Short mmCIF file of C-alpha atoms in Angstrom, two decimals:
data_model
loop_
_atom_site.label_atom_id
_atom_site.label_comp_id
_atom_site.label_asym_id
_atom_site.label_seq_id
_atom_site.Cartn_x
_atom_site.Cartn_y
_atom_site.Cartn_z
CA UNK A 7 -21.14 29.14 21.55
CA UNK A 8 -19.33 27.15 18.87
CA UNK A 9 -18.82 24.24 21.28
CA UNK A 10 -22.59 23.70 21.50
CA UNK A 11 -23.18 23.69 17.74
CA UNK A 12 -23.59 20.21 16.30
CA UNK A 13 -21.42 19.66 13.20
CA UNK A 14 -23.31 19.69 9.93
CA UNK A 15 -23.32 17.08 7.19
CA UNK A 16 -20.37 18.50 5.25
CA UNK A 17 -18.23 18.77 8.39
CA UNK A 18 -18.95 15.16 9.34
CA UNK A 19 -18.13 14.07 5.80
CA UNK A 20 -14.84 15.95 5.85
CA UNK A 21 -14.01 14.37 9.21
CA UNK A 22 -14.71 10.93 7.75
CA UNK A 23 -12.44 11.62 4.78
CA UNK A 24 -9.67 12.90 7.04
CA UNK A 25 -9.95 9.82 9.25
CA UNK A 26 -9.69 7.51 6.25
CA UNK A 27 -6.55 9.21 4.91
CA UNK A 28 -4.62 10.10 8.07
CA UNK A 29 -2.63 6.85 8.33
CA UNK A 30 0.51 6.85 6.12
CA UNK A 31 0.94 3.87 3.74
CA UNK A 32 4.32 2.90 5.22
CA UNK A 33 6.34 2.58 8.40
CA UNK A 34 10.08 2.73 9.03
CA UNK A 35 12.68 2.49 11.75
CA UNK A 36 15.84 0.73 12.91
CA UNK A 37 16.44 -2.66 14.49
CA UNK A 38 19.35 -3.75 16.68
CA UNK A 39 20.69 -7.20 15.79
CA UNK A 40 23.13 -9.72 17.29
CA UNK A 41 26.59 -9.51 15.72
CA UNK A 42 26.32 -12.80 13.80
CA UNK A 43 23.31 -11.47 11.85
CA UNK A 44 25.64 -9.22 9.84
CA UNK A 45 27.60 -12.11 8.26
CA UNK A 46 27.07 -12.36 4.50
CA UNK A 47 28.27 -15.01 2.01
CA UNK A 48 28.10 -14.83 -1.79
CA UNK A 49 29.63 -16.23 -4.97
CA UNK A 50 28.73 -19.18 -7.20
CA UNK A 51 32.21 -20.55 -7.99
CA UNK A 52 34.20 -19.08 -5.13
CA UNK A 53 32.53 -18.17 -1.86
CA UNK A 54 33.23 -14.67 -0.58
CA UNK A 55 32.46 -13.27 2.87
CA UNK A 56 31.52 -9.87 4.28
CA UNK A 57 30.95 -8.85 7.86
CA UNK A 58 28.82 -5.73 7.48
CA UNK A 59 29.89 -4.48 10.91
CA UNK A 60 33.51 -4.47 9.73
CA UNK A 61 32.46 -3.11 6.33
CA UNK A 62 31.47 0.12 8.04
CA UNK A 63 35.21 0.71 8.59
CA UNK A 64 36.50 -1.08 5.46
CA UNK A 65 34.26 -0.23 2.47
CA UNK A 66 36.54 -2.06 0.01
CA UNK A 67 34.70 -5.32 0.72
CA UNK A 68 31.45 -3.65 -0.40
CA UNK A 69 33.16 -2.67 -3.63
CA UNK A 70 34.02 -6.33 -4.21
CA UNK A 71 30.36 -7.22 -3.63
CA UNK A 72 29.23 -4.64 -6.16
CA UNK A 73 31.61 -6.02 -8.79
CA UNK A 74 30.08 -9.47 -8.27
CA UNK A 75 26.62 -8.10 -9.04
CA UNK A 76 24.89 -7.55 -12.37
CA UNK A 77 23.32 -4.40 -13.74
CA UNK A 78 19.77 -4.11 -12.40
CA UNK A 79 16.96 -3.96 -14.97
CA UNK A 80 13.42 -2.75 -14.36
CA UNK A 81 9.99 -3.38 -15.79
CA UNK A 82 8.31 -1.05 -18.25
CA UNK A 83 4.81 -2.42 -18.76
CA UNK A 84 5.41 -5.91 -20.21
CA UNK A 85 9.11 -5.43 -21.01
CA UNK A 86 12.17 -5.88 -18.80
CA UNK A 87 14.72 -3.25 -19.81
CA UNK A 88 18.17 -1.94 -18.93
CA UNK A 89 18.26 1.85 -19.11
CA UNK A 90 20.80 3.68 -16.96
CA UNK A 91 19.09 7.00 -17.63
CA UNK A 92 16.17 5.71 -15.53
CA UNK A 93 17.83 3.22 -13.20
CA UNK A 94 21.51 2.92 -12.39
CA UNK A 95 22.09 0.17 -9.84
CA UNK A 96 23.36 -3.40 -9.42
CA UNK A 97 21.59 -6.52 -8.20
CA UNK A 98 22.20 -10.04 -6.98
CA UNK A 99 19.47 -12.67 -7.04
CA UNK A 100 18.37 -14.31 -3.79
CA UNK A 101 19.80 -17.69 -4.82
CA UNK A 102 23.31 -16.27 -5.14
CA UNK A 103 23.92 -15.21 -1.53
CA UNK A 104 23.25 -16.20 2.08
CA UNK A 105 22.99 -13.89 5.08
CA UNK A 106 22.62 -15.03 8.66
CA UNK A 107 20.00 -12.36 9.25
CA UNK A 108 16.60 -14.09 9.39
CA UNK A 109 13.70 -11.74 8.77
CA UNK A 110 11.24 -14.19 10.37
CA UNK A 111 13.20 -14.58 13.61
CA UNK A 112 14.05 -10.89 13.81
CA UNK A 113 10.46 -9.88 14.61
CA UNK A 114 10.09 -7.61 11.60
CA UNK A 115 6.92 -9.45 10.56
CA UNK A 116 5.30 -8.04 13.71
CA UNK A 117 6.45 -4.61 12.55
CA UNK A 118 4.63 -5.15 9.26
CA UNK A 119 1.44 -5.92 11.15
CA UNK A 120 1.80 -3.01 13.57
CA UNK A 121 2.74 -0.54 10.87
CA UNK A 122 0.46 -1.45 7.97
CA UNK A 123 -2.41 -3.71 9.03
CA UNK A 124 -5.50 -2.84 11.04
CA UNK A 125 -5.97 -4.04 14.62
CA UNK A 126 -8.19 -6.96 13.62
CA UNK A 127 -5.56 -8.12 11.08
CA UNK A 128 -2.56 -8.12 13.40
CA UNK A 129 -2.78 -11.91 13.68
CA UNK A 130 -3.04 -12.36 9.94
CA UNK A 131 -0.50 -14.62 8.28
CA UNK A 132 2.30 -12.71 6.53
CA UNK A 133 5.14 -14.27 4.54
CA UNK A 134 8.30 -12.35 3.64
CA UNK A 135 9.92 -13.63 0.42
CA UNK A 136 13.55 -12.62 -0.05
CA UNK A 137 13.73 -11.19 -3.56
CA UNK A 138 16.92 -9.28 -4.34
CA UNK A 139 20.03 -7.67 -3.02
CA UNK A 140 20.68 -4.27 -4.57
CA UNK A 141 23.84 -2.19 -4.46
CA UNK A 142 23.70 1.52 -5.28
CA UNK A 143 27.20 2.92 -5.70
CA UNK A 144 28.27 6.52 -6.15
CA UNK A 145 25.85 8.30 -8.47
CA UNK A 146 23.39 5.39 -8.60
CA UNK A 147 19.63 6.10 -8.53
CA UNK A 148 16.21 4.79 -9.53
CA UNK A 149 13.53 7.15 -10.83
CA UNK A 150 9.85 6.81 -9.75
CA UNK A 151 8.42 3.29 -9.97
CA UNK A 152 5.97 0.87 -8.37
CA UNK A 153 6.39 -2.69 -7.14
CA UNK A 154 5.81 -5.22 -9.90
CA UNK A 155 2.42 -6.90 -9.23
CA UNK A 156 3.71 -10.48 -8.97
CA UNK A 157 0.75 -12.23 -7.35
CA UNK A 158 -2.71 -11.50 -6.00
CA UNK A 159 -1.65 -12.11 -2.38
CA UNK A 160 1.32 -9.72 -2.54
CA UNK A 161 0.53 -6.52 -0.67
CA UNK A 162 3.80 -4.73 0.02
CA UNK A 163 7.58 -4.62 0.26
CA UNK A 164 10.10 -4.64 3.08
CA UNK A 165 13.42 -2.96 2.31
CA UNK A 166 16.29 -3.57 4.75
CA UNK A 167 19.25 -1.19 4.48
CA UNK A 168 22.52 -2.75 5.62
CA UNK A 169 25.25 -1.08 7.61
CA UNK A 170 27.60 0.50 5.04
CA UNK A 171 29.14 3.97 4.80
CA UNK A 172 26.95 6.10 2.56
CA UNK A 173 25.62 9.58 1.96
CA UNK A 174 22.51 10.30 -0.06
CA UNK A 175 20.39 7.57 -1.57
CA UNK A 176 17.23 8.83 0.12
CA UNK A 177 14.08 6.82 -0.60
CA UNK A 178 11.16 9.05 -1.57
CA UNK A 179 7.66 7.59 -1.08
CA UNK A 180 4.59 9.09 -2.77
CA UNK A 181 0.90 8.31 -2.46
CA UNK A 182 -2.26 10.38 -2.93
CA UNK A 183 -0.26 13.56 -3.63
CA UNK A 184 1.67 13.20 -0.35
CA UNK A 185 5.41 12.62 -0.07
CA UNK A 186 7.69 11.20 2.60
CA UNK A 187 11.49 10.79 2.76
CA UNK A 188 13.28 7.81 4.30
CA UNK A 189 16.90 8.79 5.06
CA UNK A 190 18.70 5.58 5.92
CA UNK A 191 22.15 7.23 5.93
CA UNK A 192 21.08 9.47 8.81
CA UNK A 193 19.38 6.63 10.71
CA UNK A 194 22.51 4.46 10.55
CA UNK A 195 25.12 7.19 11.10
CA UNK A 196 27.34 6.20 14.03
CA UNK A 197 25.64 2.82 14.45
CA UNK A 198 27.51 -0.49 14.65
CA UNK A 199 24.78 -3.05 15.30
CA UNK A 200 21.61 -1.88 13.56
CA UNK A 201 19.81 -2.13 10.26
CA UNK A 202 17.35 0.41 8.92
CA UNK A 203 14.08 -0.71 7.37
CA UNK A 204 11.05 0.66 5.57
CA UNK A 205 7.81 -1.20 4.85
CA UNK A 206 5.25 0.10 2.35
CA UNK A 207 2.26 -1.02 0.34
CA UNK A 208 3.04 -2.22 -3.18
CA UNK A 209 1.12 0.58 -4.95
CA UNK A 210 3.13 3.32 -3.22
CA UNK A 211 5.34 5.07 -5.77
CA UNK A 212 8.98 5.18 -4.68
CA UNK A 213 12.20 6.70 -5.95
CA UNK A 214 15.85 6.25 -4.92
CA UNK A 215 17.71 9.55 -5.05
CA UNK A 216 21.38 9.59 -6.20
CA UNK A 217 23.98 8.21 -3.81
CA UNK A 218 26.48 10.98 -3.08
CA UNK A 219 29.23 8.75 -1.65
CA UNK A 220 29.76 5.20 -0.46
CA UNK A 221 27.32 2.37 -1.14
CA UNK A 222 23.65 1.84 -0.37
CA UNK A 223 23.16 -1.93 0.08
CA UNK A 224 19.62 -3.26 0.52
CA UNK A 225 17.72 -6.51 0.85
CA UNK A 226 14.21 -6.44 -0.63
CA UNK A 227 11.44 -8.77 0.52
CA UNK A 228 8.07 -9.25 -1.17
CA UNK A 229 5.29 -9.39 1.43
CA UNK A 230 2.41 -11.84 0.94
CA UNK A 231 -0.73 -12.57 2.91
CA UNK A 232 -1.09 -16.17 4.09
CA UNK A 233 -4.24 -18.00 5.25
CA UNK A 234 -2.98 -18.86 8.75
CA UNK A 235 -0.87 -16.97 11.23
CA UNK A 236 2.31 -18.36 12.76
CA UNK A 237 3.37 -17.02 16.13
CA UNK A 238 6.60 -15.08 15.75
CA UNK A 239 9.05 -13.59 18.23
CA UNK A 240 8.95 -9.93 19.14
CA UNK A 241 11.50 -7.67 17.48
CA UNK A 242 14.77 -7.28 19.36
CA UNK A 243 15.35 -3.64 20.36
CA UNK A 244 13.15 -2.12 17.74
CA UNK A 245 12.88 1.60 17.04
CA UNK A 246 9.67 2.22 15.05
CA UNK A 247 9.61 5.78 13.73
CA UNK A 248 6.32 6.16 11.91
CA UNK A 249 2.75 6.00 13.30
CA UNK A 250 0.90 2.72 13.60
CA UNK A 251 -1.70 1.40 11.22
CA UNK A 252 -5.09 2.84 10.33
CA UNK A 253 -7.37 3.12 13.36
CA UNK A 254 -10.37 0.94 12.51
CA UNK A 255 -12.26 2.11 15.59
CA UNK A 256 -11.89 5.77 14.66
CA UNK A 257 -13.06 5.07 11.10
CA UNK A 258 -16.14 3.25 12.39
CA UNK A 259 -16.94 6.13 14.78
CA UNK A 260 -16.58 8.70 11.99
CA UNK A 261 -18.80 6.69 9.64
CA UNK A 262 -21.37 6.15 12.39
CA UNK A 263 -21.46 9.86 13.21
CA UNK A 264 -21.90 10.76 9.54
CA UNK A 265 -24.72 8.30 8.91
CA UNK A 266 -26.47 9.27 12.15
CA UNK A 267 -26.95 12.80 10.86
CA UNK A 268 -30.60 13.19 9.71
CA UNK A 269 -29.43 15.17 6.65
CA UNK A 270 -27.57 12.13 5.29
CA UNK A 271 -29.49 9.66 3.11
CA UNK A 272 -32.75 10.32 4.92
CA UNK A 273 -34.61 7.90 2.66
CA UNK A 274 -31.76 5.41 2.50
CA UNK A 275 -29.40 4.95 -0.43
CA UNK A 276 -25.95 3.96 -1.59
CA UNK A 277 -22.61 5.13 -0.26
CA UNK A 278 -19.62 4.92 -2.59
CA UNK A 279 -15.94 5.04 -1.67
CA UNK A 280 -12.97 5.08 -4.02
CA UNK A 281 -10.40 2.97 -2.17
CA UNK A 282 -6.99 4.50 -1.42
CA UNK A 283 -4.95 1.65 -2.87
CA UNK A 284 -4.83 -0.25 -6.15
CA UNK A 285 -4.71 -4.04 -6.16
CA UNK A 286 -3.03 -6.75 -8.27
CA UNK A 287 -5.27 -9.15 -10.19
CA UNK A 288 -4.45 -11.96 -12.58
CA UNK A 289 -4.68 -11.48 -16.34
CA UNK A 290 -6.09 -14.98 -16.78
CA UNK A 291 -9.52 -14.49 -15.26
CA UNK A 292 -10.91 -15.85 -12.02
CA UNK A 293 -12.86 -13.89 -9.42
CA UNK A 294 -10.78 -10.76 -8.75
CA UNK A 295 -13.03 -9.28 -6.08
CA UNK A 296 -12.82 -12.32 -3.81
CA UNK A 297 -9.02 -12.05 -3.97
CA UNK A 298 -9.01 -8.30 -3.41
CA UNK A 299 -11.34 -8.67 -0.43
CA UNK A 300 -8.81 -10.95 1.30
CA UNK A 301 -5.96 -8.53 0.62
CA UNK A 302 -7.42 -5.11 1.47
CA UNK A 303 -4.74 -2.73 2.74
CA UNK A 304 -4.65 -0.26 5.62
CA UNK A 305 -7.61 2.10 5.82
CA UNK A 306 -9.32 0.22 2.95
CA UNK A 307 -9.53 -2.83 5.22
CA UNK A 308 -10.61 -0.67 8.15
CA UNK A 309 -13.39 0.91 6.07
CA UNK A 310 -14.69 -2.49 4.93
CA UNK A 311 -14.69 -3.71 8.54
CA UNK A 312 -16.52 -0.56 9.69
CA UNK A 313 -19.23 -0.98 7.05
CA UNK A 314 -19.65 -4.62 8.03
CA UNK A 315 -19.90 -3.75 11.71
CA UNK A 316 -22.65 -1.21 10.97
CA UNK A 317 -24.63 -3.65 8.83
CA UNK A 318 -24.13 -1.74 5.58
CA UNK A 319 -23.38 -4.88 3.50
CA UNK A 320 -20.26 -3.56 1.71
CA UNK A 321 -19.41 -4.82 -1.76
CA UNK A 322 -16.26 -4.31 -3.82
CA UNK A 323 -16.37 -3.27 -7.46
CA UNK A 324 -13.63 -2.89 -10.04
CA UNK A 325 -13.50 0.71 -11.16
CA UNK A 326 -12.87 1.86 -14.71
CA UNK A 327 -12.74 5.45 -15.89
CA UNK A 328 -12.86 5.69 -19.69
CA UNK A 329 -13.59 8.47 -22.15
CA UNK A 330 -16.97 6.86 -22.84
CA UNK A 331 -17.89 6.95 -19.15
CA UNK A 332 -17.09 5.61 -15.72
CA UNK A 333 -18.02 2.07 -14.77
CA UNK A 334 -18.06 -0.40 -11.92
CA UNK A 335 -18.04 -4.14 -12.51
CA UNK A 336 -17.50 -7.28 -10.47
CA UNK A 337 -16.05 -9.77 -12.98
CA UNK A 338 -13.71 -9.86 -15.96
CA UNK A 339 -14.14 -12.28 -18.83
CA UNK A 340 -13.05 -12.86 -22.40
CA UNK A 341 -9.47 -11.73 -21.88
CA UNK A 342 -7.68 -11.22 -25.16
CA UNK A 343 -4.02 -11.05 -26.06
CA UNK A 344 -4.27 -8.29 -28.63
CA UNK A 345 -5.75 -4.82 -28.24
CA UNK A 346 -6.98 -5.15 -24.67
CA UNK A 347 -9.37 -6.99 -22.42
CA UNK A 348 -13.07 -7.23 -22.98
CA UNK A 349 -14.63 -6.75 -19.57
CA UNK A 350 -18.18 -7.64 -18.60
CA UNK A 351 -19.80 -5.28 -16.16
CA UNK A 352 -23.17 -5.29 -14.52
CA UNK A 353 -23.62 -1.75 -13.19
CA UNK A 354 -22.99 1.63 -14.67
CA UNK A 355 -23.07 4.52 -12.24
CA UNK A 356 -23.90 7.86 -13.81
CA UNK A 357 -22.37 9.69 -10.87
CA UNK A 358 -19.33 7.47 -10.41
CA UNK A 359 -16.83 10.20 -11.31
CA UNK A 360 -17.52 11.77 -7.94
CA UNK A 361 -16.32 8.58 -6.30
CA UNK A 362 -13.08 8.69 -8.24
CA UNK A 363 -12.26 12.32 -7.57
CA UNK A 364 -13.83 13.04 -4.21
CA UNK A 365 -13.44 9.56 -2.67
CA UNK A 366 -17.01 9.55 -1.42
CA UNK A 367 -20.42 10.08 -2.99
CA UNK A 368 -24.04 9.24 -2.28
CA UNK A 369 -27.19 8.23 -4.11
CA UNK A 370 -25.44 6.61 -7.06
CA UNK A 371 -28.02 5.95 -9.74
CA UNK A 372 -27.41 2.55 -11.33
CA UNK A 373 -28.63 1.75 -14.83
CA UNK A 374 -28.87 -1.87 -15.91
CA UNK A 375 -26.14 -2.60 -18.43
CA UNK A 376 -25.55 -6.27 -17.77
CA UNK A 377 -25.20 -7.25 -21.42
CA UNK A 378 -22.74 -4.56 -22.44
CA UNK A 379 -18.98 -4.84 -22.67
CA UNK A 380 -16.03 -2.58 -23.22
CA UNK A 381 -12.37 -2.80 -24.07
CA UNK A 382 -9.85 -2.11 -21.34
CA UNK A 383 -6.28 -1.42 -22.33
CA UNK A 384 -3.64 -2.08 -19.69
CA UNK A 385 -1.43 0.76 -20.84
CA UNK A 386 -4.18 3.30 -20.28
CA UNK A 387 -5.15 2.26 -16.79
CA UNK A 388 -5.37 4.92 -14.10
CA UNK A 389 -3.16 4.57 -11.04
CA UNK A 390 -3.96 6.68 -7.99
CA UNK A 391 -6.06 8.99 -10.12
CA UNK A 392 -3.39 9.85 -12.68
CA UNK A 393 -3.15 8.60 -16.25
CA UNK A 394 0.22 7.25 -17.33
CA UNK A 395 1.39 6.37 -20.83
CA UNK A 396 3.46 3.59 -19.25
CA UNK A 397 4.23 2.42 -15.75
CA UNK A 398 7.70 1.49 -14.45
CA UNK A 399 8.17 -1.38 -12.02
CA UNK A 400 11.01 -2.29 -9.69
CA UNK A 401 12.99 -5.20 -11.17
CA UNK A 402 10.92 -7.10 -13.71
CA UNK A 403 8.18 -6.58 -16.25
CA UNK A 404 4.54 -7.02 -15.37
CA UNK A 405 3.61 -10.26 -17.18
CA UNK A 406 0.90 -12.14 -15.28
CA UNK A 407 -0.79 -9.51 -13.12
CA UNK A 408 -1.82 -5.87 -13.30
CA UNK A 409 -3.13 -3.24 -10.88
CA UNK A 410 -6.79 -2.25 -10.79
CA UNK A 411 -8.66 0.49 -9.00
CA UNK A 412 -11.41 -0.60 -6.66
CA UNK A 413 -14.52 1.05 -5.25
CA UNK A 414 -16.59 0.05 -2.24
CA UNK A 415 -20.36 0.48 -2.31
CA UNK A 416 -22.58 0.07 0.75
CA UNK A 417 -26.32 0.27 1.29
CA UNK A 418 -27.72 2.51 4.03
CA UNK A 419 -31.24 2.00 5.35
CA UNK A 420 -33.79 4.74 6.06
CA UNK A 421 -32.55 7.16 8.72
CA UNK A 422 -35.08 6.05 11.36
CA UNK A 423 -34.24 2.39 10.70
CA UNK A 424 -30.52 3.08 11.06
CA UNK A 425 -30.94 4.97 14.31
CA UNK A 426 -33.20 2.28 15.76
CA UNK A 427 -30.76 -0.45 14.74
CA UNK A 428 -27.67 1.25 16.13
CA UNK A 429 -29.39 2.49 19.27
CA UNK A 430 -26.86 2.89 22.08
CA UNK A 431 -23.96 3.19 19.63
CA UNK A 432 -25.47 6.37 18.21
CA UNK A 433 -25.91 7.79 21.69
CA UNK A 434 -22.34 6.86 22.57
CA UNK A 435 -19.81 6.55 19.75
CA UNK A 436 -21.57 8.81 17.25
CA UNK A 437 -21.78 11.61 19.79
CA UNK A 438 -18.26 11.02 21.08
CA UNK A 439 -16.75 14.35 22.05
CA UNK A 440 -13.56 13.74 20.04
CA UNK A 441 -15.55 12.95 16.90
CA UNK A 442 -17.76 15.99 17.30
CA UNK A 443 -14.84 18.30 18.09
CA UNK A 444 -12.84 17.06 15.10
CA UNK A 445 -15.84 17.50 12.80
CA UNK A 446 -16.43 21.04 14.07
CA UNK A 447 -12.78 21.90 13.40
CA UNK A 448 -13.13 20.49 9.88
CA UNK A 449 -16.19 22.67 9.39
CA UNK A 450 -14.40 25.80 10.59
CA UNK A 451 -11.40 25.11 8.34
CA UNK A 452 -13.50 25.33 5.18
#
């Protein structure tokens, strides 16, 4: 009977891949707020006032707000440009308005943790930095773009959609060839005391579709990791629509089941994972991998934790895929201001392309290349596996930081040493009925 057949190596591998990629890179929902939270003040010379609850019935006040805004630019590589064929919208800087809504007191920081971070990171310090107000009037839009990588501790964005009459203006999110649609107009239809929100990782491509009528008014917050957590209140009457964060326990179980199979790395060897997300690093040197390690996102963080828990000694490596070959390296030196960046690397993996395309490979053969160097041009970097002649960012050019791809490598011991070390875990978690059943289904689907 099929139920008695133990899943083979390829089925366990497919189950591991599915487990790593099942959590979406965002969460969204609505939040009920006290009436005073909808009061909004703006204007440098003459203070103006909007009550966004009343604005739902009187949209003229939103028109006044839009006229007080400036045309919104966006970043194209290292330039900040105005181009209404790519982005048509208006913006107001954070210093030019005050709203009584307090993102810290609202409990939305807990939503960020629940929706994006792994269980072990739910107490991690998160700071929400108010960045811009944007107004999208009739016909306004913003074609595909990424968040500008502003600092190494920035990991995502929170977009709050205020209560205004609107149709259209859907936010499309894309990552790893998957697509999701956030329809704030539908979420807020008929509401009088709620905001809509969406939280996503900074390397998730997003696009604002044209507004068909009314105004789409948003507050954007940059999300940063902080060293210490501060206890925050729970969200008031929260409706969270999307699934919770990556399940670190399930990822560990899937990895344990895979490595407990005697067909896998019988004589020991190296496991390689191409991480799902790209990460911002500084253009002025430093130790990028120590920064990236502190800011791992979603299932990337869960995978690192799983490898650590199983004693696999995970290490992070910058990943570079060039015409001359594919490379991993741990440090970047000799940055130049002209043609590109000369990067030192210490390992070259002949089989590294499998990591990039298949997200997992084994037995990577490393050749010593510690004295070599290569040129790395920012404009030719690969984001999420696709080459782009240029990359567009949300509001400003990318001046001090850029995104890099990252791989994780981990060392597995001999099969009998692994099994002896894990002992009861192999007998329990690795043979868990849910893991085995999921792996068998993956095998049958091929």
